[in-house]
Amino acid sequence: MLLEKLTSLECTLHGAKRNDRKWLEQILHPEFTEITRSGLRVNRQETIDSLTAEEGAPAILSSDFRLISIRDDFAILHYRTIHPEGTRASLRTSCWEYSDSRHWRLVFHQGTPEAGSLE
């Protein structure tokens, strides 16, 4: 059940809600940080500003989801992404925390190019 829930939340960030400021402010933990696929460290506000300004982002196909449940209120999600044309394969990790407001919130995310992936 938890794997399906976090997979669903993660995939909202790959689709239409990716540009929804209100949704991003709800789902991203106040202390959210990310290490981008290109190796940059960004904070919550930088992420929200970047995603809401994004236009015509390519589709992201996600697969191979695996969950590590650390505690009842904290989990790590590992998965793979690729663009539909077969480029930019990445290995991704997201850390999720169940908040006092009874919602899962994304605390940390990292994307790393998969070895041998096409850019």
mmCIF file of N, CA and C in Angstrom:
data_model
loop_
_atom_site.group_PDB
_atom_site.id
_atom_site.type_symbol
_atom_site.label_atom_id
_atom_site.label_comp_id
_atom_site.label_asym_id
_atom_site.label_seq_id
_atom_site.Cartn_x
_atom_site.Cartn_y
_atom_site.Cartn_z
ATOM 1 N N MET A 1 0.809 -1.199 0.000
ATOM 2 C CA MET A 1 0.000 0.000 0.000
ATOM 3 C C MET A 1 0.856 1.269 0.000
ATOM 4 N N LEU A 2 1.868 1.314 0.868
ATOM 5 C CA LEU A 2 2.700 2.511 0.941
ATOM 6 C C LEU A 2 3.473 2.721 -0.356
ATOM 7 N N LEU A 3 3.963 1.637 -0.951
ATOM 8 C CA LEU A 3 4.673 1.766 -2.225
ATOM 9 C C LEU A 3 3.781 2.424 -3.268
ATOM 10 N N GLU A 4 2.538 2.001 -3.360
ATOM 11 C CA GLU A 4 1.613 2.571 -4.340
ATOM 12 C C GLU A 4 1.330 4.045 -4.039
ATOM 13 N N LYS A 5 1.158 4.369 -2.771
ATOM 14 C CA LYS A 5 0.872 5.754 -2.375
ATOM 15 C C LYS A 5 2.022 6.679 -2.740
ATOM 16 N N LEU A 6 3.247 6.296 -2.370
ATOM 17 C CA LEU A 6 4.394 7.162 -2.647
ATOM 18 C C LEU A 6 4.733 7.192 -4.136
ATOM 19 N N THR A 7 4.530 6.085 -4.830
ATOM 20 C CA THR A 7 4.731 6.071 -6.282
ATOM 21 C C THR A 7 3.773 7.058 -6.942
ATOM 22 N N SER A 8 2.526 7.042 -6.524
ATOM 23 C CA SER A 8 1.527 7.960 -7.068
ATOM 24 C C SER A 8 1.914 9.417 -6.806
ATOM 25 N N LEU A 9 2.308 9.720 -5.569
ATOM 26 C CA LEU A 9 2.723 11.092 -5.248
ATOM 27 C C LEU A 9 3.940 11.502 -6.065
ATOM 28 N N GLU A 10 4.912 10.623 -6.154
ATOM 29 C CA GLU A 10 6.128 10.917 -6.919
ATOM 30 C C GLU A 10 5.783 11.229 -8.378
ATOM 31 N N CYS A 11 4.911 10.427 -8.950
ATOM 32 C CA CYS A 11 4.564 10.603 -10.364
ATOM 33 C C CYS A 11 3.758 11.873 -10.624
ATOM 34 N N THR A 12 3.102 12.432 -9.602
ATOM 35 C CA THR A 12 2.429 13.719 -9.805
ATOM 36 C C THR A 12 3.456 14.797 -10.146
ATOM 37 N N LEU A 13 4.678 14.603 -9.677
ATOM 38 C CA LEU A 13 5.738 15.577 -9.951
ATOM 39 C C LEU A 13 6.327 15.408 -11.346
ATOM 40 N N HIS A 14 5.879 14.384 -12.065
ATOM 41 C CA HIS A 14 6.330 14.158 -13.443
ATOM 42 C C HIS A 14 5.272 14.583 -14.446
ATOM 43 N N GLY A 15 4.120 15.007 -13.960
ATOM 44 C CA GLY A 15 3.007 15.311 -14.852
ATOM 45 C C GLY A 15 2.461 16.712 -14.669
ATOM 46 N N ALA A 16 1.145 16.830 -14.800
ATOM 47 C CA ALA A 16 0.469 18.131 -14.821
ATOM 48 C C ALA A 16 0.679 18.948 -13.551
ATOM 49 N N LYS A 17 0.772 18.299 -12.407
ATOM 50 C CA LYS A 17 0.926 19.056 -11.159
ATOM 51 C C LYS A 17 2.335 19.607 -10.977
ATOM 52 N N ARG A 18 3.223 19.249 -11.864
ATOM 53 C CA ARG A 18 4.609 19.704 -11.810
ATOM 54 C C ARG A 18 4.705 21.231 -11.808
ATOM 55 N N ASN A 19 3.727 21.904 -12.435
ATOM 56 C CA ASN A 19 3.730 23.368 -12.537
ATOM 57 C C ASN A 19 2.756 24.038 -11.565
ATOM 58 N N ASP A 20 2.145 23.286 -10.687
ATOM 59 C CA ASP A 20 1.117 23.789 -9.788
ATOM 60 C C ASP A 20 1.758 24.254 -8.473
ATOM 61 N N ARG A 21 1.932 25.565 -8.334
ATOM 62 C CA ARG A 21 2.618 26.118 -7.162
ATOM 63 C C ARG A 21 1.964 25.675 -5.860
ATOM 64 N N LYS A 22 0.643 25.717 -5.800
ATOM 65 C CA LYS A 22 -0.060 25.334 -4.576
ATOM 66 C C LYS A 22 0.225 23.876 -4.217
ATOM 67 N N TRP A 23 0.190 23.002 -5.201
ATOM 68 C CA TRP A 23 0.482 21.588 -4.973
ATOM 69 C C TRP A 23 1.933 21.401 -4.507
ATOM 70 N N LEU A 24 2.857 22.077 -5.175
ATOM 71 C CA LEU A 24 4.267 21.959 -4.802
ATOM 72 C C LEU A 24 4.501 22.432 -3.370
ATOM 73 N N GLU A 25 3.859 23.526 -2.990
ATOM 74 C CA GLU A 25 4.013 24.038 -1.627
ATOM 75 C C GLU A 25 3.434 23.063 -0.597
ATOM 76 N N GLN A 26 2.450 22.296 -1.002
ATOM 77 C CA GLN A 26 1.850 21.311 -0.104
ATOM 78 C C GLN A 26 2.712 20.055 -0.004
ATOM 79 N N ILE A 27 3.236 19.583 -1.114
ATOM 80 C CA ILE A 27 3.908 18.286 -1.136
ATOM 81 C C ILE A 27 5.390 18.372 -0.752
ATOM 82 N N LEU A 28 6.027 19.510 -0.968
ATOM 83 C CA LEU A 28 7.441 19.645 -0.628
ATOM 84 C C LEU A 28 7.600 20.086 0.823
ATOM 85 N N HIS A 29 8.325 19.330 1.574
ATOM 86 C CA HIS A 29 8.607 19.608 2.976
ATOM 87 C C HIS A 29 9.294 20.976 3.093
ATOM 88 N N PRO A 30 9.064 21.718 4.168
ATOM 89 C CA PRO A 30 9.718 23.032 4.335
ATOM 90 C C PRO A 30 11.245 22.971 4.239
ATOM 91 N N GLU A 31 11.836 21.834 4.596
ATOM 92 C CA GLU A 31 13.286 21.687 4.536
ATOM 93 C C GLU A 31 13.751 20.933 3.286
ATOM 94 N N PHE A 32 12.879 20.823 2.283
ATOM 95 C CA PHE A 32 13.203 20.077 1.068
ATOM 96 C C PHE A 32 14.495 20.565 0.419
ATOM 97 N N THR A 33 15.312 19.611 -0.014
ATOM 98 C CA THR A 33 16.479 19.887 -0.854
ATOM 99 C C THR A 33 16.543 18.832 -1.939
ATOM 100 N N GLU A 34 17.224 19.192 -2.995
ATOM 101 C CA GLU A 34 17.392 18.268 -4.108
ATOM 102 C C GLU A 34 18.804 18.395 -4.645
ATOM 103 N N ILE A 35 19.339 17.268 -5.064
ATOM 104 C CA ILE A 35 20.559 17.270 -5.860
ATOM 105 C C ILE A 35 20.109 16.853 -7.246
ATOM 106 N N THR A 36 20.196 17.784 -8.183
ATOM 107 C CA THR A 36 19.656 17.567 -9.519
ATOM 108 C C THR A 36 20.495 16.564 -10.301
ATOM 109 N N ARG A 37 19.947 16.124 -11.406
ATOM 110 C CA ARG A 37 20.634 15.184 -12.294
ATOM 111 C C ARG A 37 21.977 15.749 -12.755
ATOM 112 N N SER A 38 22.061 17.080 -12.851
ATOM 113 C CA SER A 38 23.304 17.725 -13.290
ATOM 114 C C SER A 38 24.247 18.036 -12.124
ATOM 115 N N GLY A 39 23.862 17.648 -10.912
ATOM 116 C CA GLY A 39 24.758 17.798 -9.776
ATOM 117 C C GLY A 39 24.621 19.084 -8.988
ATOM 118 N N LEU A 40 23.571 19.853 -9.239
ATOM 119 C CA LEU A 40 23.351 21.085 -8.481
ATOM 120 C C LEU A 40 22.515 20.806 -7.240
ATOM 121 N N ARG A 41 22.838 21.490 -6.154
ATOM 122 C CA ARG A 41 22.023 21.393 -4.938
ATOM 123 C C ARG A 41 21.053 22.578 -4.961
ATOM 124 N N VAL A 42 19.755 22.284 -4.831
ATOM 125 C CA VAL A 42 18.743 23.336 -4.841
ATOM 126 C C VAL A 42 17.820 23.167 -3.638
ATOM 127 N N ASN A 43 17.269 24.292 -3.190
ATOM 128 C CA ASN A 43 16.363 24.253 -2.042
ATOM 129 C C ASN A 43 14.912 24.239 -2.510
ATOM 130 N N ARG A 44 14.010 24.255 -1.565
ATOM 131 C CA ARG A 44 12.576 24.179 -1.847
ATOM 132 C C ARG A 44 12.122 25.324 -2.743
ATOM 133 N N GLN A 45 12.469 26.553 -2.379
ATOM 134 C CA GLN A 45 12.009 27.705 -3.152
ATOM 135 C C GLN A 45 12.566 27.694 -4.575
ATOM 136 N N GLU A 46 13.830 27.339 -4.722
ATOM 137 C CA GLU A 46 14.431 27.253 -6.058
ATOM 138 C C GLU A 46 13.722 26.188 -6.897
ATOM 139 N N THR A 47 13.368 25.087 -6.271
ATOM 140 C CA THR A 47 12.662 24.017 -6.981
ATOM 141 C C THR A 47 11.276 24.469 -7.416
ATOM 142 N N ILE A 48 10.543 25.077 -6.501
ATOM 143 C CA ILE A 48 9.201 25.562 -6.830
ATOM 144 C C ILE A 48 9.269 26.604 -7.951
ATOM 145 N N ASP A 49 10.182 27.556 -7.845
ATOM 146 C CA ASP A 49 10.317 28.588 -8.877
ATOM 147 C C ASP A 49 10.669 27.982 -10.231
ATOM 148 N N SER A 50 11.574 27.025 -10.235
ATOM 149 C CA SER A 50 11.994 26.386 -11.480
ATOM 150 C C SER A 50 10.859 25.594 -12.118
ATOM 151 N N LEU A 51 10.159 24.786 -11.323
ATOM 152 C CA LEU A 51 9.097 23.955 -11.880
ATOM 153 C C LEU A 51 7.907 24.778 -12.354
ATOM 154 N N THR A 52 7.544 25.824 -11.630
ATOM 155 C CA THR A 52 6.387 26.625 -12.060
ATOM 156 C C THR A 52 6.696 27.449 -13.297
ATOM 157 N N ALA A 53 7.961 27.713 -13.565
ATOM 158 C CA ALA A 53 8.352 28.470 -14.760
ATOM 159 C C ALA A 53 8.580 27.565 -15.970
ATOM 160 N N GLU A 54 8.632 26.284 -15.746
ATOM 161 C CA GLU A 54 8.923 25.316 -16.801
ATOM 162 C C GLU A 54 7.809 25.300 -17.840
ATOM 163 N N GLU A 55 8.208 25.299 -19.095
ATOM 164 C CA GLU A 55 7.235 25.212 -20.197
ATOM 165 C C GLU A 55 7.622 24.067 -21.105
ATOM 166 N N GLY A 56 6.652 23.261 -21.480
ATOM 167 C CA GLY A 56 6.889 22.190 -22.430
ATOM 168 C C GLY A 56 7.882 21.142 -21.959
ATOM 169 N N ALA A 57 7.854 20.830 -20.684
ATOM 170 C CA ALA A 57 8.763 19.797 -20.168
ATOM 171 C C ALA A 57 8.440 18.459 -20.824
ATOM 172 N N PRO A 58 9.465 17.709 -21.208
ATOM 173 C CA PRO A 58 9.214 16.404 -21.827
ATOM 174 C C PRO A 58 8.608 15.428 -20.823
ATOM 175 N N ALA A 59 7.899 14.464 -21.350
ATOM 176 C CA ALA A 59 7.324 13.431 -20.503
ATOM 177 C C ALA A 59 8.436 12.661 -19.796
ATOM 178 N N ILE A 60 8.135 12.180 -18.618
ATOM 179 C CA ILE A 60 9.078 11.363 -17.867
ATOM 180 C C ILE A 60 8.414 10.016 -17.621
ATOM 181 N N LEU A 61 9.057 8.958 -18.068
ATOM 182 C CA LEU A 61 8.551 7.610 -17.843
ATOM 183 C C LEU A 61 9.289 7.019 -16.644
ATOM 184 N N SER A 62 8.551 6.524 -15.682
ATOM 185 C CA SER A 62 9.126 6.014 -14.439
ATOM 186 C C SER A 62 8.857 4.522 -14.307
ATOM 187 N N SER A 63 9.825 3.809 -13.720
ATOM 188 C CA SER A 63 9.663 2.360 -13.551
ATOM 189 C C SER A 63 10.548 1.861 -12.410
ATOM 190 N N ASP A 64 10.421 0.577 -12.141
ATOM 191 C CA ASP A 64 11.286 -0.120 -11.173
ATOM 192 C C ASP A 64 11.259 0.507 -9.785
ATOM 193 N N PHE A 65 10.085 0.863 -9.308
ATOM 194 C CA PHE A 65 9.955 1.480 -7.989
ATOM 195 C C PHE A 65 10.251 0.466 -6.889
ATOM 196 N N ARG A 66 11.077 0.875 -5.931
ATOM 197 C CA ARG A 66 11.392 0.061 -4.760
ATOM 198 C C ARG A 66 11.298 0.946 -3.530
ATOM 199 N N LEU A 67 10.786 0.396 -2.472
ATOM 200 C CA LEU A 67 10.551 1.160 -1.245
ATOM 201 C C LEU A 67 11.374 0.589 -0.102
ATOM 202 N N ILE A 68 11.975 1.481 0.660
ATOM 203 C CA ILE A 68 12.607 1.114 1.927
ATOM 204 C C ILE A 68 11.855 1.875 3.005
ATOM 205 N N SER A 69 11.162 1.142 3.859
ATOM 206 C CA SER A 69 10.412 1.770 4.929
ATOM 207 C C SER A 69 11.312 1.848 6.159
ATOM 208 N N ILE A 70 11.699 3.056 6.521
ATOM 209 C CA ILE A 70 12.614 3.271 7.634
ATOM 210 C C ILE A 70 11.861 3.244 8.966
ATOM 211 N N ARG A 71 10.761 3.985 9.012
ATOM 212 C CA ARG A 71 9.875 4.046 10.171
ATOM 213 C C ARG A 71 8.459 4.167 9.630
ATOM 214 N N ASP A 72 7.490 4.175 10.516
ATOM 215 C CA ASP A 72 6.104 4.346 10.065
ATOM 216 C C ASP A 72 5.898 5.685 9.383
ATOM 217 N N ASP A 73 6.727 6.668 9.712
ATOM 218 C CA ASP A 73 6.544 8.011 9.167
ATOM 219 C C ASP A 73 7.681 8.466 8.246
ATOM 220 N N PHE A 74 8.535 7.528 7.801
ATOM 221 C CA PHE A 74 9.651 7.916 6.922
ATOM 222 C C PHE A 74 9.999 6.764 5.998
ATOM 223 N N ALA A 75 10.118 7.072 4.695
ATOM 224 C CA ALA A 75 10.415 6.038 3.709
ATOM 225 C C ALA A 75 11.290 6.602 2.590
ATOM 226 N N ILE A 76 12.023 5.695 1.953
ATOM 227 C CA ILE A 76 12.881 6.044 0.825
ATOM 228 C C ILE A 76 12.353 5.303 -0.401
ATOM 229 N N LEU A 77 12.202 6.046 -1.489
ATOM 230 C CA LEU A 77 11.704 5.481 -2.741
ATOM 231 C C LEU A 77 12.818 5.558 -3.780
ATOM 232 N N HIS A 78 13.171 4.408 -4.362
ATOM 233 C CA HIS A 78 14.156 4.349 -5.444
ATOM 234 C C HIS A 78 13.412 3.993 -6.723
ATOM 235 N N TYR A 79 13.829 4.594 -7.851
ATOM 236 C CA TYR A 79 13.207 4.250 -9.124
ATOM 237 C C TYR A 79 14.069 4.726 -10.284
ATOM 238 N N ARG A 80 13.637 4.406 -11.484
ATOM 239 C CA ARG A 80 14.360 4.749 -12.719
ATOM 240 C C ARG A 80 13.442 5.595 -13.584
ATOM 241 N N THR A 81 14.017 6.584 -14.264
ATOM 242 C CA THR A 81 13.245 7.375 -15.230
ATOM 243 C C THR A 81 13.983 7.400 -16.566
ATOM 244 N N ILE A 82 13.201 7.675 -17.594
ATOM 245 C CA ILE A 82 13.746 7.822 -18.942
ATOM 246 C C ILE A 82 12.769 8.674 -19.751
ATOM 247 N N HIS A 83 13.267 9.407 -20.706
ATOM 248 C CA HIS A 83 12.384 10.156 -21.604
ATOM 249 C C HIS A 83 11.842 9.182 -22.651
ATOM 250 N N PRO A 84 10.677 9.464 -23.223
ATOM 251 C CA PRO A 84 10.038 8.528 -24.159
ATOM 252 C C PRO A 84 10.914 8.138 -25.349
ATOM 253 N N GLU A 85 11.797 9.014 -25.788
ATOM 254 C CA GLU A 85 12.656 8.693 -26.932
ATOM 255 C C GLU A 85 13.873 7.853 -26.531
ATOM 256 N N GLY A 86 13.950 7.476 -25.244
ATOM 257 C CA GLY A 86 15.017 6.593 -24.780
ATOM 258 C C GLY A 86 16.261 7.302 -24.273
ATOM 259 N N THR A 87 16.168 8.601 -24.050
ATOM 260 C CA THR A 87 17.319 9.356 -23.573
ATOM 261 C C THR A 87 17.164 9.717 -22.105
ATOM 262 N N ARG A 88 18.242 10.201 -21.527
ATOM 263 C CA ARG A 88 18.285 10.746 -20.167
ATOM 264 C C ARG A 88 17.828 9.758 -19.089
ATOM 265 N N ALA A 89 18.277 8.515 -19.223
ATOM 266 C CA ALA A 89 17.967 7.534 -18.187
ATOM 267 C C ALA A 89 18.621 7.977 -16.886
ATOM 268 N N SER A 90 17.843 7.916 -15.809
ATOM 269 C CA SER A 90 18.334 8.351 -14.501
ATOM 270 C C SER A 90 17.896 7.374 -13.430
ATOM 271 N N LEU A 91 18.713 7.285 -12.405
ATOM 272 C CA LEU A 91 18.349 6.570 -11.190
ATOM 273 C C LEU A 91 18.000 7.631 -10.174
ATOM 274 N N ARG A 92 16.868 7.460 -9.500
ATOM 275 C CA ARG A 92 16.359 8.508 -8.616
ATOM 276 C C ARG A 92 16.055 7.957 -7.224
ATOM 277 N N THR A 93 16.206 8.824 -6.253
ATOM 278 C CA THR A 93 15.897 8.504 -4.865
ATOM 279 C C THR A 93 15.142 9.667 -4.251
ATOM 280 N N SER A 94 14.050 9.348 -3.575
ATOM 281 C CA SER A 94 13.255 10.347 -2.874
ATOM 282 C C SER A 94 13.025 9.894 -1.444
ATOM 283 N N CYS A 95 13.147 10.826 -0.522
ATOM 284 C CA CYS A 95 12.879 10.558 0.887
ATOM 285 C C CYS A 95 11.582 11.257 1.265
ATOM 286 N N TRP A 96 10.660 10.493 1.840
ATOM 287 C CA TRP A 96 9.327 10.971 2.178
ATOM 288 C C TRP A 96 9.085 10.869 3.677
ATOM 289 N N GLU A 97 8.422 11.898 4.229
ATOM 290 C CA GLU A 97 8.074 11.912 5.647
ATOM 291 C C GLU A 97 6.577 12.140 5.798
ATOM 292 N N TYR A 98 5.968 11.378 6.686
ATOM 293 C CA TYR A 98 4.556 11.557 6.999
ATOM 294 C C TYR A 98 4.466 12.661 8.041
ATOM 295 N N SER A 99 3.808 13.749 7.709
ATOM 296 C CA SER A 99 3.819 14.942 8.547
ATOM 297 C C SER A 99 2.713 14.938 9.593
ATOM 298 N N ASP A 100 2.821 15.885 10.500
ATOM 299 C CA ASP A 100 1.793 16.073 11.526
ATOM 300 C C ASP A 100 0.428 16.380 10.908
ATOM 301 N N SER A 101 0.437 16.941 9.710
ATOM 302 C CA SER A 101 -0.825 17.272 9.048
ATOM 303 C C SER A 101 -1.418 16.072 8.305
ATOM 304 N N ARG A 102 -0.833 14.898 8.553
ATOM 305 C CA ARG A 102 -1.325 13.642 8.002
ATOM 306 C C ARG A 102 -1.189 13.538 6.492
ATOM 307 N N HIS A 103 -0.097 14.071 5.978
ATOM 308 C CA HIS A 103 0.223 13.979 4.553
ATOM 309 C C HIS A 103 1.672 13.564 4.401
ATOM 310 N N TRP A 104 1.946 12.826 3.339
ATOM 311 C CA TRP A 104 3.330 12.520 2.997
ATOM 312 C C TRP A 104 3.919 13.735 2.301
ATOM 313 N N ARG A 105 5.137 14.109 2.713
ATOM 314 C CA ARG A 105 5.823 15.259 2.112
ATOM 315 C C ARG A 105 7.226 14.839 1.698
ATOM 316 N N LEU A 106 7.640 15.349 0.553
ATOM 317 C CA LEU A 106 8.953 15.042 -0.002
ATOM 318 C C LEU A 106 10.016 15.887 0.692
ATOM 319 N N VAL A 107 10.976 15.218 1.332
ATOM 320 C CA VAL A 107 12.025 15.891 2.093
ATOM 321 C C VAL A 107 13.287 16.065 1.257
ATOM 322 N N PHE A 108 13.616 15.045 0.444
ATOM 323 C CA PHE A 108 14.866 15.056 -0.318
ATOM 324 C C PHE A 108 14.670 14.279 -1.608
ATOM 325 N N HIS A 109 15.335 14.731 -2.672
ATOM 326 C CA HIS A 109 15.305 14.025 -3.957
ATOM 327 C C HIS A 109 16.664 14.145 -4.620
ATOM 328 N N GLN A 110 17.090 13.052 -5.260
ATOM 329 C CA GLN A 110 18.321 13.092 -6.049
ATOM 330 C C GLN A 110 18.139 12.284 -7.308
ATOM 331 N N GLY A 111 18.598 12.841 -8.433
ATOM 332 C CA GLY A 111 18.608 12.145 -9.701
ATOM 333 C C GLY A 111 20.034 12.028 -10.188
ATOM 334 N N THR A 112 20.414 10.831 -10.623
ATOM 335 C CA THR A 112 21.780 10.576 -11.092
ATOM 336 C C THR A 112 21.701 9.921 -12.462
ATOM 337 N N PRO A 113 22.470 10.402 -13.446
ATOM 338 C CA PRO A 113 22.457 9.744 -14.754
ATOM 339 C C PRO A 113 22.810 8.256 -14.609
ATOM 340 N N GLU A 114 22.061 7.413 -15.289
ATOM 341 C CA GLU A 114 22.345 5.999 -15.266
ATOM 342 C C GLU A 114 23.605 5.748 -16.095
ATOM 343 N N ALA A 115 24.457 4.870 -15.619
ATOM 344 C CA ALA A 115 25.698 4.549 -16.347
ATOM 345 C C ALA A 115 25.363 4.145 -17.779
ATOM 346 N N GLY A 116 26.049 4.758 -18.736
ATOM 347 C CA GLY A 116 25.850 4.447 -20.149
ATOM 348 C C GLY A 116 24.620 5.052 -20.778
ATOM 349 N N SER A 117 23.924 5.952 -20.062
ATOM 350 C CA SER A 117 22.685 6.535 -20.601
ATOM 351 C C SER A 117 22.986 7.529 -21.707
ATOM 352 N N LEU A 118 22.045 7.639 -22.641
ATOM 353 C CA LEU A 118 22.145 8.615 -23.726
ATOM 354 C C LEU A 118 21.617 9.951 -23.244
ATOM 355 N N GLU A 119 22.300 11.004 -23.557
ATOM 356 C CA GLU A 119 21.842 12.351 -23.137
ATOM 357 C C GLU A 119 20.785 12.842 -24.056
#
